[in-house]
Amino acid sequence: ERVRVEERVAKKLQLVPIVNEVVNEAGAVIALDESVGTMKRRLDRFNQENTAENRGRVRNMFLGAAAGLKASGINAAILDRDTFNDEFNFIDIDGQRIGLVEYAASQGLIPGLKIDGGLLPYPADKRHNVPNPRGLTELKGLLQQHGKWIKFTKSRITIEVIEDEQGNIISEPTADIMRENARFLAEQAKMVQDAGFVPMVEPEFLFENKHYDIATNYRLSTQMWRILVEELKAAGVILEGTILKTN
């Protein structure tokens, strides 16, 4: 028991400084984690093909200016795994090609890895979603593959409020749906901390038809956060070494 306590204290001392680096009063976090599919929608608006080269060019506009981002108050960047492909995501400095992630880190921007594995329909009510198990099965390999540059990860689940066209709520996520999503985030967070990184967890509520009801959002969000904290504690996650990304 004493050994476990000492190990937990040591892990906390390792993780808390990273949390304070990523999130503090002096700076913020920028999300540059568009997946290949999301990047396609971005490129389609400009009649550009969704190729690895074009995705790299888009990312270069941001990460190639990492020093400027840092100077403007950005501490860290959430990145998709596709960004770590140096063949297409690089900056040319005096004829030398440097990977964008490596370059961003050299300019003081802290890289973080998005570890979402996608969503699947909830078996008991297919209008709602739960995380795809591959988000857990692939995680160890992802951290080993990209851990050289990152200090934190980001995992997102979406909880959807189903509305009709008039904005009337048809279906809300149940406590069971919330807990299954929270348990998944907690399992990921524990694996991330065990590997020496800080987990950022994001339980996000979506309103299908964009009718924004702040009272419903508050009620469901606070319920989700309470359940998430319960599951994080149950999984043995160090809360002080975790970042909560809210709606």
PDB file of N, CA and C in Angstrom, residues 118-162:
ATOM      1  N   GLY A 118     -13.414   7.287 -32.759  1.00  0.00           N
ATOM      2  CA  GLY A 118     -14.696   7.267 -33.448  1.00  0.00           C
ATOM      3  C   GLY A 118     -15.822   6.816 -32.534  1.00  0.00           C
ATOM      4  N   LEU A 119     -17.033   6.771 -33.085  1.00  0.00           N
ATOM      5  CA  LEU A 119     -18.231   6.446 -32.310  1.00  0.00           C
ATOM      6  C   LEU A 119     -19.002   5.301 -32.948  1.00  0.00           C
ATOM      7  N   LEU A 120     -19.780   4.621 -32.124  1.00  0.00           N
ATOM      8  CA  LEU A 120     -20.673   3.560 -32.587  1.00  0.00           C
ATOM      9  C   LEU A 120     -22.058   3.795 -31.985  1.00  0.00           C
ATOM     10  N   PRO A 121     -23.113   3.314 -32.624  1.00  0.00           N
ATOM     11  CA  PRO A 121     -24.454   3.472 -32.049  1.00  0.00           C
ATOM     12  C   PRO A 121     -24.572   2.736 -30.707  1.00  0.00           C
ATOM     13  N   TYR A 122     -25.265   3.372 -29.770  1.00  0.00           N
ATOM     14  CA  TYR A 122     -25.531   2.748 -28.474  1.00  0.00           C
ATOM     15  C   TYR A 122     -26.533   1.616 -28.686  1.00  0.00           C
ATOM     16  N   PRO A 123     -26.214   0.385 -28.290  1.00  0.00           N
ATOM     17  CA  PRO A 123     -27.076  -0.762 -28.616  1.00  0.00           C
ATOM     18  C   PRO A 123     -28.538  -0.599 -28.173  1.00  0.00           C
ATOM     19  N   ALA A 124     -28.761  -0.009 -27.005  1.00  0.00           N
ATOM     20  CA  ALA A 124     -30.124   0.094 -26.477  1.00  0.00           C
ATOM     21  C   ALA A 124     -30.928   1.239 -27.090  1.00  0.00           C
ATOM     22  N   ASP A 125     -30.250   2.166 -27.734  1.00  0.00           N
ATOM     23  CA  ASP A 125     -30.931   3.300 -28.370  1.00  0.00           C
ATOM     24  C   ASP A 125     -29.999   3.865 -29.421  1.00  0.00           C
ATOM     25  N   LYS A 126     -30.170   3.428 -30.663  1.00  0.00           N
ATOM     26  CA  LYS A 126     -29.211   3.742 -31.721  1.00  0.00           C
ATOM     27  C   LYS A 126     -29.235   5.200 -32.152  1.00  0.00           C
ATOM     28  N   ARG A 127     -30.117   5.994 -31.571  1.00  0.00           N
ATOM     29  CA  ARG A 127     -30.075   7.439 -31.835  1.00  0.00           C
ATOM     30  C   ARG A 127     -28.884   8.077 -31.129  1.00  0.00           C
ATOM     31  N   HIS A 128     -28.348   7.392 -30.130  1.00  0.00           N
ATOM     32  CA  HIS A 128     -27.223   7.909 -29.353  1.00  0.00           C
ATOM     33  C   HIS A 128     -25.978   7.076 -29.626  1.00  0.00           C
ATOM     34  N   ASN A 129     -24.833   7.634 -29.229  1.00  0.00           N
ATOM     35  CA  ASN A 129     -23.548   7.010 -29.544  1.00  0.00           C
ATOM     36  C   ASN A 129     -22.749   6.672 -28.300  1.00  0.00           C
ATOM     37  N   VAL A 130     -21.832   5.730 -28.471  1.00  0.00           N
ATOM     38  CA  VAL A 130     -20.812   5.411 -27.471  1.00  0.00           C
ATOM     39  C   VAL A 130     -19.487   5.278 -28.214  1.00  0.00           C
ATOM     40  N   PRO A 131     -18.360   5.375 -27.505  1.00  0.00           N
ATOM     41  CA  PRO A 131     -17.067   5.324 -28.186  1.00  0.00           C
ATOM     42  C   PRO A 131     -16.774   3.966 -28.823  1.00  0.00           C
ATOM     43  N   ASN A 132     -16.056   4.033 -29.929  1.00  0.00           N
ATOM     44  CA  ASN A 132     -15.572   2.824 -30.593  1.00  0.00           C
ATOM     45  C   ASN A 132     -14.438   2.224 -29.752  1.00  0.00           C
ATOM     46  N   PRO A 133     -14.489   0.923 -29.440  1.00  0.00           N
ATOM     47  CA  PRO A 133     -13.445   0.310 -28.600  1.00  0.00           C
ATOM     48  C   PRO A 133     -12.033   0.467 -29.142  1.00  0.00           C
ATOM     49  N   ARG A 134     -11.894   0.740 -30.440  1.00  0.00           N
ATOM     50  CA  ARG A 134     -10.533   0.873 -30.985  1.00  0.00           C
ATOM     51  C   ARG A 134      -9.797   2.051 -30.352  1.00  0.00           C
ATOM     52  N   GLY A 135     -10.561   2.999 -29.762  1.00  0.00           N
ATOM     53  CA  GLY A 135      -9.919   4.105 -29.054  1.00  0.00           C
ATOM     54  C   GLY A 135      -9.091   3.637 -27.874  1.00  0.00           C
ATOM     55  N   LEU A 136      -9.416   2.457 -27.362  1.00  0.00           N
ATOM     56  CA  LEU A 136      -8.616   1.842 -26.297  1.00  0.00           C
ATOM     57  C   LEU A 136      -7.586   0.877 -26.861  1.00  0.00           C
ATOM     58  N   THR A 137      -7.985   0.053 -27.808  1.00  0.00           N
ATOM     59  CA  THR A 137      -7.078  -0.979 -28.319  1.00  0.00           C
ATOM     60  C   THR A 137      -5.900  -0.384 -29.086  1.00  0.00           C
ATOM     61  N   GLU A 138      -6.105   0.771 -29.708  1.00  0.00           N
ATOM     62  CA  GLU A 138      -5.031   1.398 -30.479  1.00  0.00           C
ATOM     63  C   GLU A 138      -4.181   2.354 -29.639  1.00  0.00           C
ATOM     64  N   LEU A 139      -4.626   2.642 -28.416  1.00  0.00           N
ATOM     65  CA  LEU A 139      -4.011   3.739 -27.658  1.00  0.00           C
ATOM     66  C   LEU A 139      -2.548   3.479 -27.311  1.00  0.00           C
ATOM     67  N   LYS A 140      -2.244   2.299 -26.823  1.00  0.00           N
ATOM     68  CA  LYS A 140      -0.863   2.020 -26.431  1.00  0.00           C
ATOM     69  C   LYS A 140       0.093   2.214 -27.602  1.00  0.00           C
ATOM     70  N   GLY A 141      -0.297   1.708 -28.768  1.00  0.00           N
ATOM     71  CA  GLY A 141       0.548   1.860 -29.947  1.00  0.00           C
ATOM     72  C   GLY A 141       0.696   3.306 -30.371  1.00  0.00           C
ATOM     73  N   LEU A 142      -0.394   4.072 -30.284  1.00  0.00           N
ATOM     74  CA  LEU A 142      -0.335   5.490 -30.639  1.00  0.00           C
ATOM     75  C   LEU A 142       0.641   6.243 -29.742  1.00  0.00           C
ATOM     76  N   LEU A 143       0.564   5.983 -28.445  1.00  0.00           N
ATOM     77  CA  LEU A 143       1.448   6.678 -27.506  1.00  0.00           C
ATOM     78  C   LEU A 143       2.907   6.290 -27.731  1.00  0.00           C
ATOM     79  N   GLN A 144       3.131   5.032 -28.043  1.00  0.00           N
ATOM     80  CA  GLN A 144       4.506   4.610 -28.329  1.00  0.00           C
ATOM     81  C   GLN A 144       5.018   5.239 -29.618  1.00  0.00           C
ATOM     82  N   GLN A 145       4.129   5.362 -30.608  1.00  0.00           N
ATOM     83  CA  GLN A 145       4.523   5.871 -31.914  1.00  0.00           C
ATOM     84  C   GLN A 145       4.808   7.372 -31.892  1.00  0.00           C
ATOM     85  N   HIS A 146       3.985   8.117 -31.152  1.00  0.00           N
ATOM     86  CA  HIS A 146       4.084   9.582 -31.204  1.00  0.00           C
ATOM     87  C   HIS A 146       4.520  10.220 -29.889  1.00  0.00           C
ATOM     88  N   GLY A 147       4.862   9.406 -28.907  1.00  0.00           N
ATOM     89  CA  GLY A 147       5.188   9.938 -27.585  1.00  0.00           C
ATOM     90  C   GLY A 147       6.448  10.782 -27.517  1.00  0.00           C
ATOM     91  N   LYS A 148       7.278  10.723 -28.550  1.00  0.00           N
ATOM     92  CA  LYS A 148       8.534  11.480 -28.521  1.00  0.00           C
ATOM     93  C   LYS A 148       8.293  12.971 -28.392  1.00  0.00           C
ATOM     94  N   TRP A 149       7.192  13.463 -29.020  1.00  0.00           N
ATOM     95  CA  TRP A 149       6.989  14.905 -29.067  1.00  0.00           C
ATOM     96  C   TRP A 149       5.854  15.405 -28.185  1.00  0.00           C
ATOM     97  N   ILE A 150       4.913  14.549 -27.857  1.00  0.00           N
ATOM     98  CA  ILE A 150       3.724  15.039 -27.153  1.00  0.00           C
ATOM     99  C   ILE A 150       3.931  15.072 -25.638  1.00  0.00           C
ATOM    100  N   LYS A 151       3.107  15.910 -24.985  1.00  0.00           N
ATOM    101  CA  LYS A 151       3.058  15.927 -23.525  1.00  0.00           C
ATOM    102  C   LYS A 151       1.649  15.627 -23.005  1.00  0.00           C
ATOM    103  N   PHE A 152       0.663  15.711 -23.894  1.00  0.00           N
ATOM    104  CA  PHE A 152      -0.702  15.452 -23.460  1.00  0.00           C
ATOM    105  C   PHE A 152      -1.498  14.842 -24.606  1.00  0.00           C
ATOM    106  N   THR A 153      -2.653  14.304 -24.260  1.00  0.00           N
ATOM    107  CA  THR A 153      -3.567  13.762 -25.261  1.00  0.00           C
ATOM    108  C   THR A 153      -4.924  14.432 -25.099  1.00  0.00           C
ATOM    109  N   LYS A 154      -5.771  14.281 -26.097  1.00  0.00           N
ATOM    110  CA  LYS A 154      -7.147  14.774 -25.991  1.00  0.00           C
ATOM    111  C   LYS A 154      -8.102  13.719 -26.508  1.00  0.00           C
ATOM    112  N   SER A 155      -9.102  13.390 -25.690  1.00  0.00           N
ATOM    113  CA  SER A 155     -10.108  12.415 -26.074  1.00  0.00           C
ATOM    114  C   SER A 155     -11.486  13.052 -25.939  1.00  0.00           C
ATOM    115  N   ARG A 156     -12.308  12.887 -26.978  1.00  0.00           N
ATOM    116  CA  ARG A 156     -13.627  13.530 -27.011  1.00  0.00           C
ATOM    117  C   ARG A 156     -14.712  12.488 -27.262  1.00  0.00           C
ATOM    118  N   ILE A 157     -15.772  12.595 -26.483  1.00  0.00           N
ATOM    119  CA  ILE A 157     -16.983  11.843 -26.769  1.00  0.00           C
ATOM    120  C   ILE A 157     -18.099  12.860 -26.971  1.00  0.00           C
ATOM    121  N   THR A 158     -19.116  12.490 -27.718  1.00  0.00           N
ATOM    122  CA  THR A 158     -20.224  13.414 -27.952  1.00  0.00           C
ATOM    123  C   THR A 158     -21.514  12.803 -27.417  1.00  0.00           C
ATOM    124  N   ILE A 159     -22.212  13.611 -26.643  1.00  0.00           N
ATOM    125  CA  ILE A 159     -23.514  13.234 -26.115  1.00  0.00           C
ATOM    126  C   ILE A 159     -24.532  14.103 -26.841  1.00  0.00           C
ATOM    127  N   GLU A 160     -25.501  13.456 -27.482  1.00  0.00           N
ATOM    128  CA  GLU A 160     -26.404  14.212 -28.347  1.00  0.00           C
ATOM    129  C   GLU A 160     -27.799  14.335 -27.751  1.00  0.00           C
ATOM    130  N   VAL A 161     -28.320  15.559 -27.833  1.00  0.00           N
ATOM    131  CA  VAL A 161     -29.716  15.821 -27.498  1.00  0.00           C
ATOM    132  C   VAL A 161     -30.484  15.837 -28.812  1.00  0.00           C
ATOM    133  N   ILE A 162     -31.398  14.909 -28.980  1.00  0.00           N
ATOM    134  CA  ILE A 162     -32.123  14.772 -30.242  1.00  0.00           C
ATOM    135  C   ILE A 162     -33.357  15.669 -30.206  1.00  0.00           C
TER     136      ILE A 162
END
